[in-house]
Short mmCIF file of C-alpha atoms and ligand atoms in Angstrom, two decimals:
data_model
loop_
_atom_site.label_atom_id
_atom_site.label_comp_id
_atom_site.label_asym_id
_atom_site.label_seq_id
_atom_site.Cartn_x
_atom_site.Cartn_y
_atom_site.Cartn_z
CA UNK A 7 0.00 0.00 0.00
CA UNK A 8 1.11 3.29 -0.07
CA UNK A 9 3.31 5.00 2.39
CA UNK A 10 1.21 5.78 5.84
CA UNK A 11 1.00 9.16 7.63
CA UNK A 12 3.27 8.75 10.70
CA UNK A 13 0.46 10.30 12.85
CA UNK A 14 -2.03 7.26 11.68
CA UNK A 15 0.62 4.81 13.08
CA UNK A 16 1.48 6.52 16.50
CA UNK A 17 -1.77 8.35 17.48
CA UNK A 18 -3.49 4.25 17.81
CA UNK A 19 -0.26 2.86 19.26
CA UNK A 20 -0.11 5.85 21.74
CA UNK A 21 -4.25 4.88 23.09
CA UNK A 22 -3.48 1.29 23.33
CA UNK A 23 -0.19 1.82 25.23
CA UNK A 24 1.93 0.45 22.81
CA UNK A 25 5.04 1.32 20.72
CA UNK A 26 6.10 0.96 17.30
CA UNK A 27 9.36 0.78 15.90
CA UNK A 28 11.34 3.11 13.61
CA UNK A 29 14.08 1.47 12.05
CA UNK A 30 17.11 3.51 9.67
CA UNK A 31 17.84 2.51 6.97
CA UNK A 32 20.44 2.97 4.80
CA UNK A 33 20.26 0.10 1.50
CA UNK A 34 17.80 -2.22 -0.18
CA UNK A 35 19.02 -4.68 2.53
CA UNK A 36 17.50 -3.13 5.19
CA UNK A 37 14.55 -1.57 4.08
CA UNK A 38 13.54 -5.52 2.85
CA UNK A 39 14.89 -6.87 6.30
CA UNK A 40 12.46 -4.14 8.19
CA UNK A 41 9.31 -4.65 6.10
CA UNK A 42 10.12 -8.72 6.04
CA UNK A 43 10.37 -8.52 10.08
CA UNK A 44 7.03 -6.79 10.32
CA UNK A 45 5.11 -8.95 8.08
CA UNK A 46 6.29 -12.37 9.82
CA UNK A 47 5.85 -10.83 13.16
CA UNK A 48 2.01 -9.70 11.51
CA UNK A 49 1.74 -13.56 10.91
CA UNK A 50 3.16 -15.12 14.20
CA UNK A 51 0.44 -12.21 16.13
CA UNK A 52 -2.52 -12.79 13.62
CA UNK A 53 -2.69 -8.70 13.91
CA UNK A 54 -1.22 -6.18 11.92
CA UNK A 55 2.11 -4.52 12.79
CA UNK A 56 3.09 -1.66 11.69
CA UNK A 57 6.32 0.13 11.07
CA UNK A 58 8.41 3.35 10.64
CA UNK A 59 11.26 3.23 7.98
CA UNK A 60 13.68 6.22 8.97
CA UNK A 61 16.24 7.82 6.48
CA UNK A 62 18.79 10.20 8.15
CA UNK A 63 20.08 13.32 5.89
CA UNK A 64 23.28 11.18 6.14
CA UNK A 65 21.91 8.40 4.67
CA UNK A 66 19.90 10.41 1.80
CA UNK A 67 23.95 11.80 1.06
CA UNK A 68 25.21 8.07 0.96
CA UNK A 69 21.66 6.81 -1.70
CA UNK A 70 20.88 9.78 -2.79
CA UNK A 71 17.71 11.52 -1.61
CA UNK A 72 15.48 10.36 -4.50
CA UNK A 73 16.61 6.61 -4.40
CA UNK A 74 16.89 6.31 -0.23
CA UNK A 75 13.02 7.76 -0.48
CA UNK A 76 12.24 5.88 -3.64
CA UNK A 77 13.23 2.46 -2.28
CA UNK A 78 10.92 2.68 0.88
CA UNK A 79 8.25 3.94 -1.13
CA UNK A 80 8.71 1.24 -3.49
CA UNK A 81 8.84 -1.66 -0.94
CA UNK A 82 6.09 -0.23 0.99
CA UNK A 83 3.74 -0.47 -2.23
CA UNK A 84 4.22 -4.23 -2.27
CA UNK A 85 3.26 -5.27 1.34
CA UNK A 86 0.06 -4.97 3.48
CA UNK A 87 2.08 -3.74 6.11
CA UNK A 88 1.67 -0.36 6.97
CA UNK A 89 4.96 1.75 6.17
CA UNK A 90 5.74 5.52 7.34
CA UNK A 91 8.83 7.05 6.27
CA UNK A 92 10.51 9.82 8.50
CA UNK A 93 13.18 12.08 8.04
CA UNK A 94 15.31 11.38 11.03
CA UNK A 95 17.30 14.01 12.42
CA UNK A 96 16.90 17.14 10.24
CA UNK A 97 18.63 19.86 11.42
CA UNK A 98 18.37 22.45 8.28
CA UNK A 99 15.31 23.05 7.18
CA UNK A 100 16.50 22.94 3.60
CA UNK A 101 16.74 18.90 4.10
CA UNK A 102 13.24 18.93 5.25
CA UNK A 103 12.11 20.89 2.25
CA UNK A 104 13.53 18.23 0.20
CA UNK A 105 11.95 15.21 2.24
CA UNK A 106 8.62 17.01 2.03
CA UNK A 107 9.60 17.22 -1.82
CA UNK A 108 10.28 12.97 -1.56
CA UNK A 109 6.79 12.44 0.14
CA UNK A 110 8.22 11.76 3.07
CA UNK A 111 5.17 11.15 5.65
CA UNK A 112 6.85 12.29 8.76
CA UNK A 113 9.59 14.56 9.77
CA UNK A 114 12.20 14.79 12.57
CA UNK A 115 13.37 18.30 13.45
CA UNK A 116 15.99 18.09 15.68
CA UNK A 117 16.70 21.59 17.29
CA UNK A 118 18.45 20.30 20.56
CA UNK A 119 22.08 21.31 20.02
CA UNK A 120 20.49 25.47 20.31
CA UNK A 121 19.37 27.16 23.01
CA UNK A 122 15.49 26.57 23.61
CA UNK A 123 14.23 29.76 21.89
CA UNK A 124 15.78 29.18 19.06
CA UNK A 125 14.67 25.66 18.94
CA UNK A 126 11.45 26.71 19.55
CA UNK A 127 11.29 28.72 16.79
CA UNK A 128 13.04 27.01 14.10
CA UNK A 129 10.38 24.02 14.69
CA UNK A 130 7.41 26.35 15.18
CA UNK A 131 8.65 27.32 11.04
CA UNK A 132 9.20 23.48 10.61
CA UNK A 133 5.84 22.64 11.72
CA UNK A 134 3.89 25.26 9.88
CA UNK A 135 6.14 24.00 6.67
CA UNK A 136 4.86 20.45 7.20
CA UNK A 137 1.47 20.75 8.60
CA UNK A 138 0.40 22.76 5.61
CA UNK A 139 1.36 19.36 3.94
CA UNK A 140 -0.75 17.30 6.40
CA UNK A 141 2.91 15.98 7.57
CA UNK A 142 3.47 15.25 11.32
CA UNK A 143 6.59 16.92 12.92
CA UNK A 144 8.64 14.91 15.91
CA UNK A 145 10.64 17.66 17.63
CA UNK A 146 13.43 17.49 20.50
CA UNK A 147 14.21 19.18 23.66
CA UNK A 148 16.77 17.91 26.08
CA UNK A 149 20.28 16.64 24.28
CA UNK A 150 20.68 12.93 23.68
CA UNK A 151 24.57 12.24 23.37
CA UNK A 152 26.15 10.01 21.36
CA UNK A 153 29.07 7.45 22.39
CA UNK A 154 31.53 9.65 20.92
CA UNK A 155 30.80 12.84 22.77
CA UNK A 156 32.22 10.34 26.42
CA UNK A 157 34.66 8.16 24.56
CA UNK A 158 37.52 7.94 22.22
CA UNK A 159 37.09 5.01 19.69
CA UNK A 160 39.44 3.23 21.05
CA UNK A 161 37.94 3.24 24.59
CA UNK A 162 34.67 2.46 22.91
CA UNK A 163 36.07 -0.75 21.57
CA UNK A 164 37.61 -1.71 25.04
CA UNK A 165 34.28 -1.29 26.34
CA UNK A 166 32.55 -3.78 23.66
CA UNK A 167 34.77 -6.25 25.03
CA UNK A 168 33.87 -5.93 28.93
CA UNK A 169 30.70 -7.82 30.56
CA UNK A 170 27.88 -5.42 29.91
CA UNK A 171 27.73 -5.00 33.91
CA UNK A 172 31.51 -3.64 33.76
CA UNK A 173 30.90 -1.57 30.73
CA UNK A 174 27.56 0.62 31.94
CA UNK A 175 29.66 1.12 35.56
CA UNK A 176 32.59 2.62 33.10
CA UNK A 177 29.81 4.69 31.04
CA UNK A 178 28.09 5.95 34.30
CA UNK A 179 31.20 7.37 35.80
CA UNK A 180 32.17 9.01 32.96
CA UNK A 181 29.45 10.39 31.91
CA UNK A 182 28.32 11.80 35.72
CA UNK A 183 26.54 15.01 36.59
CA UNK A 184 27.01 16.62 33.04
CA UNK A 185 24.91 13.64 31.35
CA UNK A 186 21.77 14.77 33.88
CA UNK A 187 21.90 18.15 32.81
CA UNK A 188 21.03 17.21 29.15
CA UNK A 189 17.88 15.44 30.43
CA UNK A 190 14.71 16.50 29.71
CA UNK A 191 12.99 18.66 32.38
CA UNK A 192 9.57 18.29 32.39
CA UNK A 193 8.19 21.86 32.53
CA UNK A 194 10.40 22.87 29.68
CA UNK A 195 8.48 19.66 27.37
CA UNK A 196 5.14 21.53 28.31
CA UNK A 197 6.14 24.87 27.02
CA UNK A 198 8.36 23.16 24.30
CA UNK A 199 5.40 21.31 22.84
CA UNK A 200 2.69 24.79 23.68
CA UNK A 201 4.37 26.79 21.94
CA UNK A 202 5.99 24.70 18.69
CA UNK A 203 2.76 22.46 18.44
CA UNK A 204 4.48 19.58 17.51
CA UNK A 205 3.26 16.28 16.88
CA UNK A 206 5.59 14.11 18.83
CA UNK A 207 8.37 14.81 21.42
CA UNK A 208 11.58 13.13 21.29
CA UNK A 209 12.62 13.39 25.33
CA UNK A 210 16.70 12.58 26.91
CA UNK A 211 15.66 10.07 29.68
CA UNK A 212 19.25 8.35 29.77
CA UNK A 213 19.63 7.05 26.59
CA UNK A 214 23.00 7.61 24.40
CA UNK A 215 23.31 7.19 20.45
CA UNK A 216 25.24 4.66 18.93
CA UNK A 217 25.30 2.20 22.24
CA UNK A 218 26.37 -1.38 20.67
CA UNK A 219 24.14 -3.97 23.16
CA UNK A 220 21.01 -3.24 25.49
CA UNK A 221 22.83 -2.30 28.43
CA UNK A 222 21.62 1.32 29.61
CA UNK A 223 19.07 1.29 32.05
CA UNK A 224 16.78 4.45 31.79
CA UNK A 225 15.67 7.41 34.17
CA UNK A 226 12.55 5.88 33.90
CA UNK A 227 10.94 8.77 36.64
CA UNK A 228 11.88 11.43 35.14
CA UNK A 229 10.36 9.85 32.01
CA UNK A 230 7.55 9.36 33.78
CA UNK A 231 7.36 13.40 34.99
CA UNK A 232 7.59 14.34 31.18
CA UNK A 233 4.84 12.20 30.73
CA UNK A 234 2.30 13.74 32.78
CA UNK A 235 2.98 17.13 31.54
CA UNK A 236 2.98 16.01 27.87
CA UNK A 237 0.22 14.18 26.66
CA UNK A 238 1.45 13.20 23.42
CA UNK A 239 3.73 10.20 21.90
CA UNK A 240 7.18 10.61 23.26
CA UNK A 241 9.77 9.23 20.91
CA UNK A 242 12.81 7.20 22.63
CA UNK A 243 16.63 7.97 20.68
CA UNK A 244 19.45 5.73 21.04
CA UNK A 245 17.47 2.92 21.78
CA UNK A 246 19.84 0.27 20.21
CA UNK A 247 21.47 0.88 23.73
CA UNK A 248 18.26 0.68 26.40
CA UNK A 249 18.30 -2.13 28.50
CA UNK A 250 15.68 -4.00 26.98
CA UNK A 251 13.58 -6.09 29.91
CA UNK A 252 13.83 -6.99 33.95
CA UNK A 253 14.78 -10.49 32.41
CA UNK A 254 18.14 -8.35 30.19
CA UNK A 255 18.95 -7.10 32.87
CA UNK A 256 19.19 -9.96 35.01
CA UNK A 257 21.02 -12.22 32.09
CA UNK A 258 23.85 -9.42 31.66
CA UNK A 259 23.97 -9.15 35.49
CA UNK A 260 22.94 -5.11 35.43
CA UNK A 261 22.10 -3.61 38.70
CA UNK A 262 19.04 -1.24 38.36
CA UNK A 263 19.37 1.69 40.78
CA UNK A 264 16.28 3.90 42.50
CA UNK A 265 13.74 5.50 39.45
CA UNK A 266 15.75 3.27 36.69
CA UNK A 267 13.87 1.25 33.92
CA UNK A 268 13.97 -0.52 31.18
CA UNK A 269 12.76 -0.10 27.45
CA UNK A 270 9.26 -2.29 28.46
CA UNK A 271 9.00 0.08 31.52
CA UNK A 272 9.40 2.91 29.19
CA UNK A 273 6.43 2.54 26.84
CA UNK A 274 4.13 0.46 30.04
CA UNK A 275 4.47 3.47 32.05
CA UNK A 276 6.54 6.10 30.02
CA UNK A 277 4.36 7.14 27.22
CA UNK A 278 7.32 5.87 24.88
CA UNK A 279 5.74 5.26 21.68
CA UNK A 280 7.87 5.46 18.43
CA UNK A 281 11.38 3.77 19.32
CA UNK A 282 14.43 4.99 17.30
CA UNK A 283 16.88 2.26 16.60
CA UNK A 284 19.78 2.24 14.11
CA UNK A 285 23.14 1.16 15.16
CA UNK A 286 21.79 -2.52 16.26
CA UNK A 287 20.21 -2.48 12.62
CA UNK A 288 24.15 -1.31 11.57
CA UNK A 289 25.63 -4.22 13.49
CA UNK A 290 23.41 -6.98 12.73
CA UNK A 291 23.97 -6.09 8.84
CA UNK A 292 27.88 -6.13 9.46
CA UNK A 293 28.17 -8.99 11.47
CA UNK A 294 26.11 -10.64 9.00
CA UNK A 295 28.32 -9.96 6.30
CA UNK A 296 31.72 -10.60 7.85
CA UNK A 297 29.51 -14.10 9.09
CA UNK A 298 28.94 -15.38 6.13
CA UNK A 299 32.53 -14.44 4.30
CA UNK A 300 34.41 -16.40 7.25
CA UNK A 301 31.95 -19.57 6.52
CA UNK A 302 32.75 -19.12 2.78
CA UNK A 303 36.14 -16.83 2.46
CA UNK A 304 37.03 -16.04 -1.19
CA UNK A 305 33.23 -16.28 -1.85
CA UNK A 306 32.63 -13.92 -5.04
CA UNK A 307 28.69 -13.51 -5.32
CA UNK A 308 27.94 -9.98 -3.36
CA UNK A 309 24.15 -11.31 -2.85
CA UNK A 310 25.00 -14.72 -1.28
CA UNK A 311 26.86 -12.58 2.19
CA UNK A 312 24.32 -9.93 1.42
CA UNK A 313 21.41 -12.23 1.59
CA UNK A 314 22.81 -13.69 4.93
CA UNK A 315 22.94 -9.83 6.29
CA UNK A 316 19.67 -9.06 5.67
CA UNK A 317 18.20 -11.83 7.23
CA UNK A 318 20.37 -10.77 11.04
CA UNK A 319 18.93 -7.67 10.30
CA UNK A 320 15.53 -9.33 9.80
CA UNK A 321 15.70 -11.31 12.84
CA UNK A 322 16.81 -8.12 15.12
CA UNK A 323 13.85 -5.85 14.04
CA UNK A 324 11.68 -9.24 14.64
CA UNK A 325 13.26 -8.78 18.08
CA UNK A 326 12.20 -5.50 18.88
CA UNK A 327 9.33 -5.63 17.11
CA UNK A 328 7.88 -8.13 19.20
CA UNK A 329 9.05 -6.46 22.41
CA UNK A 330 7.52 -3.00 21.21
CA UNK A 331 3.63 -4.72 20.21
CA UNK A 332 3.65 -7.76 22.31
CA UNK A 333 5.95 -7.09 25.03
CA UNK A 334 7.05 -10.38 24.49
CA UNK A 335 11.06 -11.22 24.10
CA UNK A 336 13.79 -13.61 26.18
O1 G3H B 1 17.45 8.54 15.44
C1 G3H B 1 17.94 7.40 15.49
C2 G3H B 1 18.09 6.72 16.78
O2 G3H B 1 18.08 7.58 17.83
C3 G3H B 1 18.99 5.58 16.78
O3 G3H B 1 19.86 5.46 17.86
O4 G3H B 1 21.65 4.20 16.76
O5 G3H B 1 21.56 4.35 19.20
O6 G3H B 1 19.85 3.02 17.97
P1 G3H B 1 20.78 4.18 17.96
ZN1 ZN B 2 18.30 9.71 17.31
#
């Protein structure tokens, strides 16, 4: 069918205390892998799932803004599932001219690296932009990191290679007091969202970008503040990192302190409904590849190690989507 309005998706999900997944994508690969995962996951429930492709002004630089867009559009025309595609992370609103453009059904302005007023009104003039086409505008307040902005590459590599329990220990004293400031404060989402009138509200509640496992366990009060002030979808970032369930936690022997959750916790009793993940997609596509070389080094066929990455990838949005509809994984 043809691509869904965003809003369609997440205003449902949002009554019936769900969450649905938006997945980046950044080839054919993926874009399959994601729309594969939803329709076997729409089989196993006997219920629809639906699902939000993402493209990243990154990855409309690396395909090409027509092709990225053309390829989800494409794909999304020959399944029943129900596809949005977002523009994730905008932060020039030249890029979301051109995703409007695409027919892109969904747009991410991300205005959290200014100070609030001039976030405020650079998505107020983002939303007026879109609305006008009927599109829905996610917006951000409160700074979600990345990795990178805490540790050097090298560090980050040492840190894949510790017990998860070791590594978030590592990640919490370095990141400290300055992490907390760049969470979202409650009262500031109210006026955020009054006076921009966006759609959705991506929130910081102690996530990072770019996180390689579900280790991070979230501020899930402070989530749970925003909430109450903002009735509307909140939209979790750098979710490849969350701590997934109790049960994660438990099997990579993490130690939840006071007012900490998990990604479950966060759309039960967080409002958490559109989930942002990308790097797991990244690393299930890799290690796919680099998988099936070593069981056939020398092999010459691009599609046969391609073919074996896009199904990890298909079995890792299977993952979360199950978690995000069902609540059902480990
Ligand atoms: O906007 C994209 C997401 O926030 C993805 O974050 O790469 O840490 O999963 P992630
Ligand atoms: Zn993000």
């Amino acid at each position: 069918m043809p691509l869904v309005n965003s809003r369609d998706i997440l205003l449902p999900a949002f009554r019936e205390g769900r969450a649905v997944g938006a997945f980046n994508a950044n080839n054919m690969e993926i874009v399959q892998a994601i729309i594969w995962a939803a329709e076997e996951v729409s089989r196993e429930l006997s219920r629809p799932v639906d699902v939000i492709i993402q493209v990243s002004p990154g990855a409309a630089r690396y395909a090409g803004w027509s092709l990225a867009a053309g390829m989800v559009k494409i794909a999304a025309a020959e399944t029943d599932v129900r596809v949005a595609l977002n523009l994730d992370h905008a932060t020039e609103i030249e890029q979301v001219k051109r995703a409007l453009e695409e027919g892109f059904t969904s747009v991410l302005f991300d205005g959290s690296s200014l100070p609030l007023e001039e976030n405020i009104r650079l998505t107020r003039q983002v939303v007026e932009m879109c609305h006008s086409k009927g599109v829905p505008v996610e917006a951000e307040v409160g700074k979600i990191p990345k990795i990178e902005d805490y540790f050097t590459k090298s560090e980050i590599a040492h840190l894949r290679s510790l017990p998860p329990a070791d590594a978030v220990k590592i990640i919490r004293e370095r990141t400290g007091k300055s992490f907390e400031n760049l969470l979202t404060k409650p009262d500031e989402a109210e006026y955020f969202v009054r006076k921009t009138e966006c759609d959705f509200l991506a929130v910081s509640f102690g996530s990072i970008h770019g996180m390689w496992d579900d280790i991070l366990p979230i501020k899930l009060n402070q989530l749970i503040a925003i909430k109450e002030r903002v009735r509307k979808p909140l939209v979790s970032h750098g979710s490849s990192g969350i701590l997934m369930t109790q049960k994660a936690a438990e099997i990579k022997g993490i130690t939840l302190l006071e007012g900490e959750g998990t990604l479950l916790d966060a759309i039960k009793l967080g409002g958490i409904t559109k989930i942002n993940v990308a790097t797991a997609v990244s690393i299930a596509f890799i290690n796919g590849f680099i998988e099936a070389w070593r069981n056939n080094p020398g092999e010459k066929d691009f599609r046969k190690l391609g073919e074996h990455a896009r199904n990890r990838v298909k079995e890792k949005v299977k993952e979360y989507v199950k978690l995000f509809s069902a609540g059902e994984i480990y």
